[in-house]
Tab-separated table of C-alpha atoms in Angstrom:
chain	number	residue	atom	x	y	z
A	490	UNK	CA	216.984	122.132	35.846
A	491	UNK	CA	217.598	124.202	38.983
A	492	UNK	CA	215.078	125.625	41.425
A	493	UNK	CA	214.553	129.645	41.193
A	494	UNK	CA	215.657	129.605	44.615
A	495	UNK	CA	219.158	128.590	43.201
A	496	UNK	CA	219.109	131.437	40.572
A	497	UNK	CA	218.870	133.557	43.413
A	498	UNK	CA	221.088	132.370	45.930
A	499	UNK	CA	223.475	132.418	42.814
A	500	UNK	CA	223.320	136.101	42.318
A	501	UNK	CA	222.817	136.832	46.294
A	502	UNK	CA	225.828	135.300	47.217
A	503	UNK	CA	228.004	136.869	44.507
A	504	UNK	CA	226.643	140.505	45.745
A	505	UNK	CA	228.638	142.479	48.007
A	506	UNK	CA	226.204	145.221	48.801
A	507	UNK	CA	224.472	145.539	52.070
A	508	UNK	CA	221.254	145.188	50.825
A	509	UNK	CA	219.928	142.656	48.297
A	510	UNK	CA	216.775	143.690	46.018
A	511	UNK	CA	214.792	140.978	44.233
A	512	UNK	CA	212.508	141.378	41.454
A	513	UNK	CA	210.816	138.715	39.159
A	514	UNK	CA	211.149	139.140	35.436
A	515	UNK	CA	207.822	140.104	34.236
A	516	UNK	CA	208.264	142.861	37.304
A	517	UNK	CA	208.522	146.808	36.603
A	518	UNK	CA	209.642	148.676	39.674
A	519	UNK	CA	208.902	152.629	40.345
A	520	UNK	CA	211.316	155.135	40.153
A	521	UNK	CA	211.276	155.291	44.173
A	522	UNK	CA	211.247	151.665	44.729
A	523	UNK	CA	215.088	151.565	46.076
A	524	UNK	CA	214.645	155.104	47.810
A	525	UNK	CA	211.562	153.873	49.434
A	526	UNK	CA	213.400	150.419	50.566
A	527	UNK	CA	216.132	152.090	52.007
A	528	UNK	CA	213.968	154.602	54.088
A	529	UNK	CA	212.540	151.033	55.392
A	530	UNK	CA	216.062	149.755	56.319
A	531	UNK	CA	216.704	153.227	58.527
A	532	UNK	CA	215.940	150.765	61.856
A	533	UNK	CA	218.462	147.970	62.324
A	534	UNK	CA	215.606	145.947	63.567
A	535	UNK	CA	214.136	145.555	60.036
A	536	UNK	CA	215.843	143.064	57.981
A	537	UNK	CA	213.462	142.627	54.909
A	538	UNK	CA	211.240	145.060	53.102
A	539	UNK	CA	208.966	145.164	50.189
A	540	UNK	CA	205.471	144.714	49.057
A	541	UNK	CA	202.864	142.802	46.990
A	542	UNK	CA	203.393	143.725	42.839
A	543	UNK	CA	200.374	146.085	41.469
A	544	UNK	CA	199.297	145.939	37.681
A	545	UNK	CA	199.070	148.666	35.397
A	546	UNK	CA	195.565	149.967	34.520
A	547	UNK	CA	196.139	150.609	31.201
A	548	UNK	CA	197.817	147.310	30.467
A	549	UNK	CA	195.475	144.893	32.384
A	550	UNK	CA	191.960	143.703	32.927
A	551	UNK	CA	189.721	143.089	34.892
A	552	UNK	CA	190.790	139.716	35.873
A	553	UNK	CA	194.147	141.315	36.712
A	554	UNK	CA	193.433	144.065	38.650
A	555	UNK	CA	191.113	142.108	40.942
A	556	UNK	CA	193.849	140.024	41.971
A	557	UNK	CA	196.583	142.223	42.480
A	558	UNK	CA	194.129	144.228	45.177
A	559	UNK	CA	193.167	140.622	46.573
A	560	UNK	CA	196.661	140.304	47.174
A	561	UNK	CA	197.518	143.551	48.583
A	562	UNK	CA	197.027	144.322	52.242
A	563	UNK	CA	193.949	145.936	53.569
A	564	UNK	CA	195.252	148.356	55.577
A	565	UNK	CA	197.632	150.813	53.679
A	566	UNK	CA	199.989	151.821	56.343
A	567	UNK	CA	203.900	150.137	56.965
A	568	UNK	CA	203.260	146.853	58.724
A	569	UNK	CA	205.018	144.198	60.094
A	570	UNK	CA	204.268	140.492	58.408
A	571	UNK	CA	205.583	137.215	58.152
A	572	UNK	CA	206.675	137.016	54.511
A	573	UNK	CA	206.490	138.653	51.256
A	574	UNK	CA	206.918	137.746	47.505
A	575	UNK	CA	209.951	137.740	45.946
A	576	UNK	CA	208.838	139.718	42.881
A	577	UNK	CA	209.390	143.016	45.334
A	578	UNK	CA	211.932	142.299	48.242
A	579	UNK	CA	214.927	144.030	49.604
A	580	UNK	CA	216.806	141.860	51.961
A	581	UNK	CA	219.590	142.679	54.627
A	582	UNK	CA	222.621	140.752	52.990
A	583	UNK	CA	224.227	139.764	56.470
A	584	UNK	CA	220.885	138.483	57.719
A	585	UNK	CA	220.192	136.174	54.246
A	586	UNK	CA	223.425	134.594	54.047
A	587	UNK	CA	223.310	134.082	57.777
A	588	UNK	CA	220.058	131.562	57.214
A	589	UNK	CA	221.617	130.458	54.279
A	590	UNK	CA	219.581	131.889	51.568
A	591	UNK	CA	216.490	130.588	49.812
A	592	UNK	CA	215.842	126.634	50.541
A	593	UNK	CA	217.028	125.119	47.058
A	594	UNK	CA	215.326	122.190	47.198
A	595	UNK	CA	211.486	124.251	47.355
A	596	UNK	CA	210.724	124.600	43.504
A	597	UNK	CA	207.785	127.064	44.999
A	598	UNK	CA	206.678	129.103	47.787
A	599	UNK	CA	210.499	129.498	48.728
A	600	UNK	CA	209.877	132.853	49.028
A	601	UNK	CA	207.515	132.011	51.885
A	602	UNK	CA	210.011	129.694	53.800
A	603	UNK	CA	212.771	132.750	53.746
A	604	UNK	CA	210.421	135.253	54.860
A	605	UNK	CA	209.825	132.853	57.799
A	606	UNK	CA	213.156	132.443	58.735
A	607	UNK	CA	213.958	136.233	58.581
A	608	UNK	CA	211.444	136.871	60.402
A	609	UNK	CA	213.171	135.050	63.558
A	610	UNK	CA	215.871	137.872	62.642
A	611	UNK	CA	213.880	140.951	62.695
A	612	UNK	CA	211.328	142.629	61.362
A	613	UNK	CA	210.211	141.855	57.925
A	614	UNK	CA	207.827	144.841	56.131
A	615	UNK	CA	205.266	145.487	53.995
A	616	UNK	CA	205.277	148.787	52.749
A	617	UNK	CA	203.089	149.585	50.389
A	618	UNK	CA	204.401	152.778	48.735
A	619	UNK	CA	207.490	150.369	47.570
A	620	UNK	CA	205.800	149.977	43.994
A	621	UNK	CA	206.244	147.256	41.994
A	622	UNK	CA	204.196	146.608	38.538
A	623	UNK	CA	203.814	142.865	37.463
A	624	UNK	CA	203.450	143.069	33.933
A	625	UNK	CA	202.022	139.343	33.016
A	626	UNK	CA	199.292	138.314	35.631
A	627	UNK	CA	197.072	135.840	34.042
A	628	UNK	CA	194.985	137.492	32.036
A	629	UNK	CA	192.274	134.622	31.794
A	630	UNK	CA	190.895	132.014	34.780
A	631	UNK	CA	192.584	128.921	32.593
A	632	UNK	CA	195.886	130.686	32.873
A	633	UNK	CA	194.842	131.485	36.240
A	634	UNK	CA	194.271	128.167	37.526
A	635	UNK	CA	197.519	126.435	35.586
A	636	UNK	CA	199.822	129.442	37.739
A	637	UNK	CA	198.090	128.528	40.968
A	638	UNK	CA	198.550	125.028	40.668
A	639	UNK	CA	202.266	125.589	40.205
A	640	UNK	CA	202.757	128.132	43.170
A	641	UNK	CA	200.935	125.690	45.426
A	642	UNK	CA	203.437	122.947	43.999
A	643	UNK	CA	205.426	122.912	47.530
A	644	UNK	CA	202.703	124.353	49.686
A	645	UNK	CA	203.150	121.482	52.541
A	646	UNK	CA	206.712	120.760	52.216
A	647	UNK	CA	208.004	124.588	52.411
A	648	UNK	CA	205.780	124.784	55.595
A	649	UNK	CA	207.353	121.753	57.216
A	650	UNK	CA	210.875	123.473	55.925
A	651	UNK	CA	210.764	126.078	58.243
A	652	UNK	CA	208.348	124.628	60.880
A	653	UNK	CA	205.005	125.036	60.636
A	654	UNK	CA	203.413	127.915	61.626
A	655	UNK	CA	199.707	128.651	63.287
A	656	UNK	CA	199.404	131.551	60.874
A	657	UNK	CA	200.340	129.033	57.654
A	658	UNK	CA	197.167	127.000	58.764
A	659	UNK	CA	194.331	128.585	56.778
A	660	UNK	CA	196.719	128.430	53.794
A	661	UNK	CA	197.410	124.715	54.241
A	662	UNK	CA	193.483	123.200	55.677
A	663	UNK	CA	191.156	125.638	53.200
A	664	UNK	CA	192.304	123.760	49.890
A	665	UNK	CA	192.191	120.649	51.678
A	666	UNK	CA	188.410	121.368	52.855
A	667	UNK	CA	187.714	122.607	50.026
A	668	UNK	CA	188.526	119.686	47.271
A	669	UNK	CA	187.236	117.084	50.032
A	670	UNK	CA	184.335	118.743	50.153
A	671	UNK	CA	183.425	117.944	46.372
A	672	UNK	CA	185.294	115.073	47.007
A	673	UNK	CA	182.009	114.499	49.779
A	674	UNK	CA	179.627	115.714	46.804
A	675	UNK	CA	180.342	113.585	44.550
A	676	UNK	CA	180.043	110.372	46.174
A	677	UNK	CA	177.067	111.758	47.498
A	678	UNK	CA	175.609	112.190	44.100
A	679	UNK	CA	175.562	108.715	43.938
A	680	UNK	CA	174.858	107.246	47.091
A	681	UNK	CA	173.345	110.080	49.947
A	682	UNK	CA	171.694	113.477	48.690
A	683	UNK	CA	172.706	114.006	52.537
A	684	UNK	CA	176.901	114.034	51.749
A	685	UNK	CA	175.949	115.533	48.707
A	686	UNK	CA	174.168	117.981	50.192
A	687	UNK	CA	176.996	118.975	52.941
A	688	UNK	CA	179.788	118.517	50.379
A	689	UNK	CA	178.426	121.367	48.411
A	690	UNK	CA	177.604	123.644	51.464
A	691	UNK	CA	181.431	123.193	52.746
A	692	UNK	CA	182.595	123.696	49.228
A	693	UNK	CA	180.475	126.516	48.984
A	694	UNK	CA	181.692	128.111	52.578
A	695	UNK	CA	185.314	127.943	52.109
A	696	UNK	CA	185.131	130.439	49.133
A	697	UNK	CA	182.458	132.179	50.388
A	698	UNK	CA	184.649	133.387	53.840
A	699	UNK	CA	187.370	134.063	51.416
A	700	UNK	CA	184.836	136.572	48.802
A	701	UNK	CA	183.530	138.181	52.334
A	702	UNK	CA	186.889	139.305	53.252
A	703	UNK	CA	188.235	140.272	50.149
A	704	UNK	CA	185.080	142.746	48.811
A	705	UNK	CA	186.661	145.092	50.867
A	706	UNK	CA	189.606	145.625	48.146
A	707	UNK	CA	187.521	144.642	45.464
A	708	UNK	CA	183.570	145.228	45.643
A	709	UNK	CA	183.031	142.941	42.448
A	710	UNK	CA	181.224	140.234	44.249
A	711	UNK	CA	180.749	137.864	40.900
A	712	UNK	CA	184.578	138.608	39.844
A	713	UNK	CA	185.715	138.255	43.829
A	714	UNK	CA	183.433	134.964	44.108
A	715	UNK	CA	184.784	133.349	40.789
A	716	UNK	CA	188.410	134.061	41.658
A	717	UNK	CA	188.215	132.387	44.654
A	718	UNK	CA	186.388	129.742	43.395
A	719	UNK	CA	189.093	128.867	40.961
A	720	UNK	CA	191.546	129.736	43.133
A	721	UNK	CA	190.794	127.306	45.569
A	722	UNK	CA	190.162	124.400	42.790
A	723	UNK	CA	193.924	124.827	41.764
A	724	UNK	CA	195.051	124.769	45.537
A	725	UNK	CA	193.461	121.596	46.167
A	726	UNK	CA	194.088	119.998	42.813
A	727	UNK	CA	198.027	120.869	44.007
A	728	UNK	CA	197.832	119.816	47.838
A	729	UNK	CA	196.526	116.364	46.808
A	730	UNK	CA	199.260	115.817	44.055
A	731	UNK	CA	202.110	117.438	46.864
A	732	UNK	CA	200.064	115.157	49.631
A	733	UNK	CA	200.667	111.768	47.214
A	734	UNK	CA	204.219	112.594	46.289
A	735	UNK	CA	205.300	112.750	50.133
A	736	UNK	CA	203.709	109.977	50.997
A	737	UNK	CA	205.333	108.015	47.704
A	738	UNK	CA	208.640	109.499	48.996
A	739	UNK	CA	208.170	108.364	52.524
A	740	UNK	CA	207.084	104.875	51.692
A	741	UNK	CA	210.125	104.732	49.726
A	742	UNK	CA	212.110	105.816	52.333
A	743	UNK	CA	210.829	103.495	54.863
A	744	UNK	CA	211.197	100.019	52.147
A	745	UNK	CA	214.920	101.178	51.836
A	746	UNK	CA	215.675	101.427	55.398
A	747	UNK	CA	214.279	98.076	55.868
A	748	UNK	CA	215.959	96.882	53.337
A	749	UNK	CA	219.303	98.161	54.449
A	750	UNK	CA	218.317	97.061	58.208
A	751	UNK	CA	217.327	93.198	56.493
């Protein structure tokens, strides 16, 4: 009944190395990853390293292997970024314990809250020749869709946890846009072929931007297109259910304090 983040901390804190390496459990590292990480950590300025997970060819589909490069970084080279998944991260122990670990209260995207808040610290890395292989991507779009909708679960609140950032806005507004746009549509199919009409050109755009970008790591338009498509459906299916829980939270919080004030 506790959060991954709390797994984590558990075994973080417990550590007495000085560097902490995460990995998720359907994750296969290389037999470099902790050389490469620790060529990363020669600065003192860098105080996280690591990299999106690849799949294996032989074990995956198409599907699969889409997303993975999706995910990845365009350009190949050592960069500097903002945050990066816990199924591949090597963390400065000093610098984690100093912000107190992984927010236990996130169920998701607490991995994107920490990397946040070491980022304030130093230098946090992508480095793409620190190889990771995730074994169990979803190998269909219904599985797809069910594992988005879960890592978007805390989208909004693990923003606000950390402070919301102008980079974090695409990531927060494009779901949004993109499930009030059918939102738009479908009143429109009942009442104005005008709202219907600009509910399904938004719909359309947000995805659309999104496929443009991403044919550079994968030149599959109708694959690229369809990902997105469902990608975005899950993320906005989430953000409403997150977007109704705070406010059920807040109204809650505001009847007890006038309660306690009556």
């Amino acid at each position: 009944r506790r959060t991954i983040g709390y797994s984590r901390n558990t075994g973080a804190f417990a550590c007495e190395a000085d560097l902490i390496a995460f990995l998720d459990a359907d994750c296969l590292p290389d037999r470099a990853w902790l050389r490469r990480a620790a060529q990363d950590f020669a600065s003192p300025n860098v105080v996280a390293a690591g990299s999106y997970p690849s799949v294996l060819a032989c074990e995956s589909n198409a599907l699969q292997r889409a997303w993975a490069a999706l995910c990845r970084k365009e350009d190949s080279g050592v960069q500097c970024v903002d945050w990066l998944p816990t199924a591949n991260l090597v963390v400065r122990a000093d610098c984690f314990e100093a912000i107190g670990g992984f927010n236990e209260t996130l169920t998701t995207c607490e991995d994107v809250d920490l990397g946040y808040r070491l980022r304030a610290r130093g230098a946090v890395l992508y480095d793409p020749e620190m190889i990771v292989h995730r074994l169990r991507e979803p190998g269909s779009f219904r599985a797809f869709f069910r594992k988005e909708v879960w890592h978007a679960k805390n989208n909004i609140a693990g923003s606000l946890s950390h402070g919301l950032r102008l980079s974090e806005l695409p990531s927060l507004i494009a779901p949004l846009a993109f499930g009030v746009a059918w939102l738009l549509a479908l009143i429109g199919a009942f009442w104005s072929p005008t709202l219907l009409a600009v509910g399904l050109l938004t719909a359309a755009l947000v995805p659309g931007l999104y496929t443009v970008r991403g044919l550079r790591r994968c030149p599959n338009l109708p694959l690229v297109l369809a990902i997105y498509c469902v990608y975005f459906a899950a993320r906005a299916y989430a953000s409403f259910g997150e977007l109704i829980h705070l406010l059920v939270c807040w109204s809650r919080r505001s009847a007890s304090a006038a309660a306690s004030r009556g």
